[in-house]
């Protein structure tokens, strides 16, 4: 059974203070690792999909990286509007089901 | 940007009643999904639907649940006899053939009283 563990559960940063969120996974046959952003009461908003170890993707202040066991979401010089819960999910096997972690709740303060 | 639309945004129902949650997936997507998120918990897969049939389902998706694509644009989740523990956010999602463009809707908050 696929397992996804995210850490830390919660993170408080000052504006401009860079940091990283971790997503560790155990799957048989990774077919995609997904990062989503979720605001309170809203649906997951797609950020990135990574498919193979060594792959990196960037979008504004966010950069996602992937190894064979984990993925990192690096946040450079965050702003208050980056405050949200960041979700990691994996797709494996023959289907399209995503297995999610519990998320990291990020709060960026002025 | 294409989006997945869900209605209603919030539904309150009495225990034992039937509810239907509605979704309009992205028009050129072929795979449709329902997920749920109980307050404070992780997002959980319920079911995937492709070519007018269920392609995969979780243990949560028991006989009380059913899905349907009644026309070319809508995708529905029916819960036949709601229980208190069915209270959750229900998210519809869609993707194309390779699982690309996996997009979620904004959700329906179901409250069973």
PDB file of C-alpha atoms in Angstrom:
ATOM      1  CA  UNK A   1       0.000   0.000   0.000  1.00  0.00           C
ATOM      2  CA  UNK A   2       1.294   3.449  -0.929  1.00  0.00           C
ATOM      3  CA  UNK A   3       2.350   5.666   1.962  1.00  0.00           C
ATOM      4  CA  UNK A   4       3.045   9.398   1.991  1.00  0.00           C
ATOM      5  CA  UNK A   5       4.438  11.244   4.997  1.00  0.00           C
ATOM      6  CA  UNK A   6       4.828  14.999   5.096  1.00  0.00           C
ATOM      7  CA  UNK A   7       6.873  17.058   7.513  1.00  0.00           C
ATOM      8  CA  UNK A   8       6.696  19.295   9.342  1.00  0.00           C
ATOM      9  CA  UNK A   9       2.966  19.305  10.108  1.00  0.00           C
ATOM     10  CA  UNK A  10       3.069  23.064  10.545  1.00  0.00           C
ATOM     11  CA  UNK A  11       5.633  25.726   9.737  1.00  0.00           C
ATOM     12  CA  UNK A  12       5.708  29.388  10.638  1.00  0.00           C
ATOM     13  CA  UNK A  13       8.062  31.646   8.667  1.00  0.00           C
ATOM     14  CA  UNK A  14       8.824  35.310   8.593  1.00  0.00           C
ATOM     15  CA  UNK A  15       8.395  37.012   5.225  1.00  0.00           C
ATOM     16  CA  UNK A  16      11.579  36.432   3.233  1.00  0.00           C
ATOM     17  CA  UNK A  17      12.702  33.460   5.349  1.00  0.00           C
ATOM     18  CA  UNK A  18      13.330  30.565   2.940  1.00  0.00           C
ATOM     19  CA  UNK A  19      12.622  26.967   3.958  1.00  0.00           C
ATOM     20  CA  UNK A  20      11.767  23.497   2.663  1.00  0.00           C
ATOM     21  CA  UNK A  21       8.861  21.116   3.103  1.00  0.00           C
ATOM     22  CA  UNK A  22       9.458  17.371   2.967  1.00  0.00           C
ATOM     23  CA  UNK A  23       7.394  14.562   1.449  1.00  0.00           C
ATOM     24  CA  UNK A  24       8.620  10.994   2.008  1.00  0.00           C
ATOM     25  CA  UNK A  25       6.944   8.226   0.073  1.00  0.00           C
ATOM     26  CA  UNK A  26       6.811   4.461  -0.214  1.00  0.00           C
ATOM     27  CA  UNK A  27       5.250   3.144  -3.411  1.00  0.00           C
ATOM     28  CA  UNK A  28       5.682   0.296  -5.830  1.00  0.00           C
ATOM     29  CA  UNK A  29       6.294   1.907  -9.183  1.00  0.00           C
ATOM     30  CA  UNK A  30       6.025   5.686  -8.898  1.00  0.00           C
ATOM     31  CA  UNK A  31       4.103   7.197 -11.815  1.00  0.00           C
ATOM     32  CA  UNK A  32       4.087  10.746 -10.573  1.00  0.00           C
ATOM     33  CA  UNK A  33       4.545  12.789  -7.416  1.00  0.00           C
ATOM     34  CA  UNK A  34       2.178  15.727  -7.173  1.00  0.00           C
ATOM     35  CA  UNK A  35       2.321  18.924  -5.141  1.00  0.00           C
ATOM     36  CA  UNK A  36      -0.854  20.870  -4.475  1.00  0.00           C
ATOM     37  CA  UNK A  37      -1.666  23.998  -2.526  1.00  0.00           C
ATOM     38  CA  UNK A  38      -4.898  24.043  -0.503  1.00  0.00           C
ATOM     39  CA  UNK A  39      -6.472  27.152   0.974  1.00  0.00           C
ATOM     40  CA  UNK A  40      -9.025  26.775   3.815  1.00  0.00           C
ATOM     41  CA  UNK A  41     -12.364  25.473   2.553  1.00  0.00           C
ATOM     42  CA  UNK A  42     -11.071  25.106  -1.015  1.00  0.00           C
ATOM     43  CA  UNK A  43      -9.993  22.304  -3.289  1.00  0.00           C
ATOM     44  CA  UNK A  44      -6.366  21.344  -3.954  1.00  0.00           C
ATOM     45  CA  UNK A  45      -4.746  23.657  -6.505  1.00  0.00           C
ATOM     46  CA  UNK A  46      -2.187  21.972  -8.767  1.00  0.00           C
ATOM     47  CA  UNK A  47       1.426  23.117  -8.472  1.00  0.00           C
ATOM     48  CA  UNK A  48       3.774  20.463  -9.906  1.00  0.00           C
ATOM     49  CA  UNK A  49       4.107  16.876 -11.053  1.00  0.00           C
ATOM     50  CA  UNK A  50       7.495  15.159 -10.890  1.00  0.00           C
ATOM     51  CA  UNK A  51       8.097  11.805 -12.556  1.00  0.00           C
ATOM     52  CA  UNK A  52      11.696  10.713 -12.032  1.00  0.00           C
ATOM     53  CA  UNK A  53      14.517  11.095  -9.533  1.00  0.00           C
ATOM     54  CA  UNK A  54      16.578  14.187 -10.193  1.00  0.00           C
ATOM     55  CA  UNK A  55      13.730  16.097 -11.782  1.00  0.00           C
ATOM     56  CA  UNK A  56      13.144  19.679 -10.645  1.00  0.00           C
ATOM     57  CA  UNK A  57      10.351  22.145 -11.415  1.00  0.00           C
ATOM     58  CA  UNK A  58       9.953  25.799 -10.502  1.00  0.00           C
ATOM     59  CA  UNK A  59       7.095  28.245 -10.305  1.00  0.00           C
ATOM     60  CA  UNK A  60       7.627  31.721  -8.911  1.00  0.00           C
ATOM     61  CA  UNK A  61       8.988  31.282  -5.361  1.00  0.00           C
ATOM     62  CA  UNK A  62       8.451  27.501  -5.331  1.00  0.00           C
ATOM     63  CA  UNK A  63      10.806  24.776  -6.476  1.00  0.00           C
ATOM     64  CA  UNK A  64      10.061  21.062  -6.244  1.00  0.00           C
ATOM     65  CA  UNK A  65      12.698  18.334  -6.347  1.00  0.00           C
ATOM     66  CA  UNK A  66      12.467  14.553  -6.353  1.00  0.00           C
ATOM     67  CA  UNK A  67      14.676  11.675  -5.186  1.00  0.00           C
ATOM     68  CA  UNK A  68      13.881   7.959  -5.076  1.00  0.00           C
ATOM     69  CA  UNK A  69      12.491   8.269  -1.545  1.00  0.00           C
ATOM     70  CA  UNK A  70      11.367  11.851  -1.046  1.00  0.00           C
ATOM     71  CA  UNK A  71      10.460  15.171  -2.537  1.00  0.00           C
ATOM     72  CA  UNK A  72      11.149  18.658  -1.285  1.00  0.00           C
ATOM     73  CA  UNK A  73       9.191  21.823  -1.877  1.00  0.00           C
ATOM     74  CA  UNK A  74      11.567  24.738  -1.461  1.00  0.00           C
ATOM     75  CA  UNK A  75      10.050  28.134  -0.775  1.00  0.00           C
ATOM     76  CA  UNK A  76      12.349  31.066  -1.477  1.00  0.00           C
ATOM     77  CA  UNK A  77      11.671  34.453   0.140  1.00  0.00           C
ATOM     78  CA  UNK A  78       8.049  33.604   0.972  1.00  0.00           C
ATOM     79  CA  UNK A  79       5.304  36.201   1.184  1.00  0.00           C
ATOM     80  CA  UNK A  80       2.155  36.186   3.358  1.00  0.00           C
ATOM     81  CA  UNK A  81       0.109  35.121   0.315  1.00  0.00           C
ATOM     82  CA  UNK A  82       2.071  31.852   0.258  1.00  0.00           C
ATOM     83  CA  UNK A  83       0.310  30.875   3.500  1.00  0.00           C
ATOM     84  CA  UNK A  84      -1.653  27.683   2.809  1.00  0.00           C
ATOM     85  CA  UNK A  85      -1.541  23.941   3.329  1.00  0.00           C
ATOM     86  CA  UNK A  86       0.792  22.206   0.890  1.00  0.00           C
ATOM     87  CA  UNK A  87      -0.198  18.684  -0.055  1.00  0.00           C
ATOM     88  CA  UNK A  88       1.945  15.945  -1.549  1.00  0.00           C
ATOM     89  CA  UNK A  89       0.396  12.990  -3.386  1.00  0.00           C
ATOM     90  CA  UNK A  90       1.681   9.985  -5.318  1.00  0.00           C
ATOM     91  CA  UNK A  91       0.307   8.012  -8.241  1.00  0.00           C
ATOM     92  CA  UNK A  92       1.497   4.453  -8.693  1.00  0.00           C
ATOM     93  CA  UNK A  93       0.564   1.170 -10.280  1.00  0.00           C
ATOM     94  CA  UNK A  94      -1.802   0.913 -13.205  1.00  0.00           C
ATOM     95  CA  UNK A  95      -4.480   3.367 -12.160  1.00  0.00           C
ATOM     96  CA  UNK A  96      -4.804   7.104 -11.677  1.00  0.00           C
ATOM     97  CA  UNK A  97      -5.610   7.120  -7.964  1.00  0.00           C
ATOM     98  CA  UNK A  98      -3.686   9.687  -5.919  1.00  0.00           C
ATOM     99  CA  UNK A  99      -2.604   8.898  -2.361  1.00  0.00           C
ATOM    100  CA  UNK A 100      -2.204  12.046  -0.310  1.00  0.00           C
ATOM    101  CA  UNK A 101      -0.139  12.968   2.715  1.00  0.00           C
ATOM    102  CA  UNK A 102      -1.623  14.943   5.583  1.00  0.00           C
ATOM    103  CA  UNK A 103      -0.045  18.186   4.396  1.00  0.00           C
ATOM    104  CA  UNK A 104       2.155  20.935   5.804  1.00  0.00           C
ATOM    105  CA  UNK A 105       0.320  24.006   7.050  1.00  0.00           C
ATOM    106  CA  UNK A 106       2.490  27.019   6.196  1.00  0.00           C
ATOM    107  CA  UNK A 107       2.010  30.419   7.785  1.00  0.00           C
ATOM    108  CA  UNK A 108       4.108  33.345   6.529  1.00  0.00           C
ATOM    109  CA  UNK A 109       4.077  36.406   8.727  1.00  0.00           C
ATOM    110  CA  UNK A 110       5.105  40.006   8.041  1.00  0.00           C
TER     111      UNK A 110
ATOM    112  CA  UNK B   1      -7.753  28.388 -17.376  1.00  0.00           C
ATOM    113  CA  UNK B   2     -10.063  25.338 -17.519  1.00  0.00           C
ATOM    114  CA  UNK B   3     -11.628  24.387 -14.212  1.00  0.00           C
ATOM    115  CA  UNK B   4     -13.713  21.704 -12.572  1.00  0.00           C
ATOM    116  CA  UNK B   5     -17.035  23.056 -11.308  1.00  0.00           C
ATOM    117  CA  UNK B   6     -18.914  21.563  -8.359  1.00  0.00           C
ATOM    118  CA  UNK B   7     -22.422  22.236  -7.076  1.00  0.00           C
ATOM    119  CA  UNK B   8     -23.685  22.874  -4.507  1.00  0.00           C
ATOM    120  CA  UNK B   9     -20.867  24.392  -2.489  1.00  0.00           C
ATOM    121  CA  UNK B  10     -22.576  23.397   0.751  1.00  0.00           C
ATOM    122  CA  UNK B  11     -25.343  20.873   1.417  1.00  0.00           C
ATOM    123  CA  UNK B  12     -27.004  20.017   4.694  1.00  0.00           C
ATOM    124  CA  UNK B  13     -29.025  16.815   4.832  1.00  0.00           C
ATOM    125  CA  UNK B  14     -30.715  14.668   7.426  1.00  0.00           C
ATOM    126  CA  UNK B  15     -29.316  11.283   8.298  1.00  0.00           C
ATOM    127  CA  UNK B  16     -30.811   8.594   6.076  1.00  0.00           C
ATOM    128  CA  UNK B  17     -31.563  10.941   3.188  1.00  0.00           C
ATOM    129  CA  UNK B  18     -30.142  10.579  -0.302  1.00  0.00           C
ATOM    130  CA  UNK B  19     -27.857  13.259  -1.689  1.00  0.00           C
ATOM    131  CA  UNK B  20     -26.444  13.875  -5.139  1.00  0.00           C
ATOM    132  CA  UNK B  21     -23.293  15.899  -5.580  1.00  0.00           C
ATOM    133  CA  UNK B  22     -22.673  17.319  -9.020  1.00  0.00           C
ATOM    134  CA  UNK B  23     -19.559  18.095 -10.998  1.00  0.00           C
ATOM    135  CA  UNK B  24     -18.698  19.413 -14.434  1.00  0.00           C
ATOM    136  CA  UNK B  25     -15.208  18.117 -15.298  1.00  0.00           C
ATOM    137  CA  UNK B  26     -12.834  19.802 -17.739  1.00  0.00           C
ATOM    138  CA  UNK B  27     -14.323  19.245 -21.183  1.00  0.00           C
ATOM    139  CA  UNK B  28     -11.513  17.324 -22.907  1.00  0.00           C
ATOM    140  CA  UNK B  29     -10.622  15.160 -19.904  1.00  0.00           C
ATOM    141  CA  UNK B  30     -11.376  11.446 -19.987  1.00  0.00           C
ATOM    142  CA  UNK B  31     -10.923  10.365 -16.350  1.00  0.00           C
ATOM    143  CA  UNK B  32     -13.155  11.541 -13.537  1.00  0.00           C
ATOM    144  CA  UNK B  33     -12.709  11.095  -9.812  1.00  0.00           C
ATOM    145  CA  UNK B  34     -14.296  11.691  -6.438  1.00  0.00           C
ATOM    146  CA  UNK B  35     -12.265  12.274  -3.286  1.00  0.00           C
ATOM    147  CA  UNK B  36     -13.330  13.257   0.197  1.00  0.00           C
ATOM    148  CA  UNK B  37     -11.678  15.087   3.067  1.00  0.00           C
ATOM    149  CA  UNK B  38     -13.040  14.765   6.568  1.00  0.00           C
ATOM    150  CA  UNK B  39     -12.313  17.888   8.606  1.00  0.00           C
ATOM    151  CA  UNK B  40      -8.687  17.895   9.745  1.00  0.00           C
ATOM    152  CA  UNK B  41      -7.816  14.706   7.869  1.00  0.00           C
ATOM    153  CA  UNK B  42      -6.105  13.839   4.610  1.00  0.00           C
ATOM    154  CA  UNK B  43      -7.704  13.839   1.184  1.00  0.00           C
ATOM    155  CA  UNK B  44      -8.912  10.275   0.441  1.00  0.00           C
ATOM    156  CA  UNK B  45      -9.636   8.633  -2.897  1.00  0.00           C
ATOM    157  CA  UNK B  46     -13.149   7.294  -3.406  1.00  0.00           C
ATOM    158  CA  UNK B  47     -13.551   6.296  -7.050  1.00  0.00           C
ATOM    159  CA  UNK B  48     -12.296   6.794 -10.580  1.00  0.00           C
ATOM    160  CA  UNK B  49     -14.482   6.620 -13.699  1.00  0.00           C
ATOM    161  CA  UNK B  50     -13.433   6.097 -17.303  1.00  0.00           C
ATOM    162  CA  UNK B  51     -15.318   5.187 -20.448  1.00  0.00           C
ATOM    163  CA  UNK B  52     -18.636   5.154 -18.580  1.00  0.00           C
ATOM    164  CA  UNK B  53     -17.595   2.688 -15.943  1.00  0.00           C
ATOM    165  CA  UNK B  54     -15.814   2.567 -12.610  1.00  0.00           C
ATOM    166  CA  UNK B  55     -12.120   1.847 -13.170  1.00  0.00           C
ATOM    167  CA  UNK B  56     -11.020   1.824  -9.537  1.00  0.00           C
ATOM    168  CA  UNK B  57     -12.616   2.291  -6.135  1.00  0.00           C
ATOM    169  CA  UNK B  58     -11.510   2.389  -2.513  1.00  0.00           C
ATOM    170  CA  UNK B  59     -12.848   0.512   0.499  1.00  0.00           C
ATOM    171  CA  UNK B  60     -14.753   3.660   1.452  1.00  0.00           C
ATOM    172  CA  UNK B  61     -16.818   3.437  -1.747  1.00  0.00           C
ATOM    173  CA  UNK B  62     -19.331   0.843  -0.580  1.00  0.00           C
ATOM    174  CA  UNK B  63     -22.846   0.041  -1.788  1.00  0.00           C
ATOM    175  CA  UNK B  64     -24.158   3.328  -0.386  1.00  0.00           C
ATOM    176  CA  UNK B  65     -22.202   5.232  -3.037  1.00  0.00           C
ATOM    177  CA  UNK B  66     -22.710   5.355  -6.786  1.00  0.00           C
ATOM    178  CA  UNK B  67     -21.418   7.492  -9.634  1.00  0.00           C
ATOM    179  CA  UNK B  68     -22.912   8.383 -12.951  1.00  0.00           C
ATOM    180  CA  UNK B  69     -22.202  10.430 -16.028  1.00  0.00           C
ATOM    181  CA  UNK B  70     -25.792  11.221 -17.049  1.00  0.00           C
ATOM    182  CA  UNK B  71     -24.814  13.323 -20.078  1.00  0.00           C
ATOM    183  CA  UNK B  72     -21.758  14.597 -21.889  1.00  0.00           C
ATOM    184  CA  UNK B  73     -20.808  17.157 -19.287  1.00  0.00           C
ATOM    185  CA  UNK B  74     -21.950  16.176 -15.788  1.00  0.00           C
ATOM    186  CA  UNK B  75     -20.497  13.651 -13.349  1.00  0.00           C
ATOM    187  CA  UNK B  76     -22.394  12.857 -10.156  1.00  0.00           C
ATOM    188  CA  UNK B  77     -21.826  11.144  -6.822  1.00  0.00           C
ATOM    189  CA  UNK B  78     -24.879   9.742  -5.071  1.00  0.00           C
ATOM    190  CA  UNK B  79     -24.986   8.710  -1.440  1.00  0.00           C
ATOM    191  CA  UNK B  80     -28.134   6.652  -0.922  1.00  0.00           C
ATOM    192  CA  UNK B  81     -28.637   6.807   2.829  1.00  0.00           C
ATOM    193  CA  UNK B  82     -26.378   9.327   4.478  1.00  0.00           C
ATOM    194  CA  UNK B  83     -24.730   8.715   7.837  1.00  0.00           C
ATOM    195  CA  UNK B  84     -23.251  11.228  10.247  1.00  0.00           C
ATOM    196  CA  UNK B  85     -19.779  10.006   9.310  1.00  0.00           C
ATOM    197  CA  UNK B  86     -20.370  10.969   5.670  1.00  0.00           C
ATOM    198  CA  UNK B  87     -19.972  14.613   6.690  1.00  0.00           C
ATOM    199  CA  UNK B  88     -16.923  15.848   4.783  1.00  0.00           C
ATOM    200  CA  UNK B  89     -15.721  17.943   1.862  1.00  0.00           C
ATOM    201  CA  UNK B  90     -16.214  16.049  -1.378  1.00  0.00           C
ATOM    202  CA  UNK B  91     -13.929  16.935  -4.254  1.00  0.00           C
ATOM    203  CA  UNK B  92     -14.435  16.076  -7.883  1.00  0.00           C
ATOM    204  CA  UNK B  93     -11.366  15.897 -10.127  1.00  0.00           C
ATOM    205  CA  UNK B  94     -10.601  15.134 -13.752  1.00  0.00           C
ATOM    206  CA  UNK B  95      -7.537  14.306 -15.812  1.00  0.00           C
ATOM    207  CA  UNK B  96      -6.607  13.314 -19.322  1.00  0.00           C
ATOM    208  CA  UNK B  97      -5.565   9.844 -20.514  1.00  0.00           C
ATOM    209  CA  UNK B  98      -2.093   9.874 -19.012  1.00  0.00           C
ATOM    210  CA  UNK B  99      -3.234  11.305 -15.702  1.00  0.00           C
ATOM    211  CA  UNK B 100      -1.949  14.689 -16.799  1.00  0.00           C
ATOM    212  CA  UNK B 101      -3.698  17.900 -15.843  1.00  0.00           C
ATOM    213  CA  UNK B 102      -5.116  16.341 -12.665  1.00  0.00           C
ATOM    214  CA  UNK B 103      -7.411  19.168 -11.587  1.00  0.00           C
ATOM    215  CA  UNK B 104      -9.661  19.383  -8.548  1.00  0.00           C
ATOM    216  CA  UNK B 105     -12.859  21.323  -8.058  1.00  0.00           C
ATOM    217  CA  UNK B 106     -13.498  23.635  -5.129  1.00  0.00           C
ATOM    218  CA  UNK B 107     -15.556  21.011  -3.323  1.00  0.00           C
ATOM    219  CA  UNK B 108     -18.977  20.428  -1.798  1.00  0.00           C
ATOM    220  CA  UNK B 109     -19.176  20.588   1.970  1.00  0.00           C
ATOM    221  CA  UNK B 110     -21.682  17.908   3.033  1.00  0.00           C
ATOM    222  CA  UNK B 111     -23.083  18.161   6.535  1.00  0.00           C
ATOM    223  CA  UNK B 112     -25.237  15.286   7.772  1.00  0.00           C
ATOM    224  CA  UNK B 113     -27.365  16.114  10.808  1.00  0.00           C
TER     225      UNK B 113
END
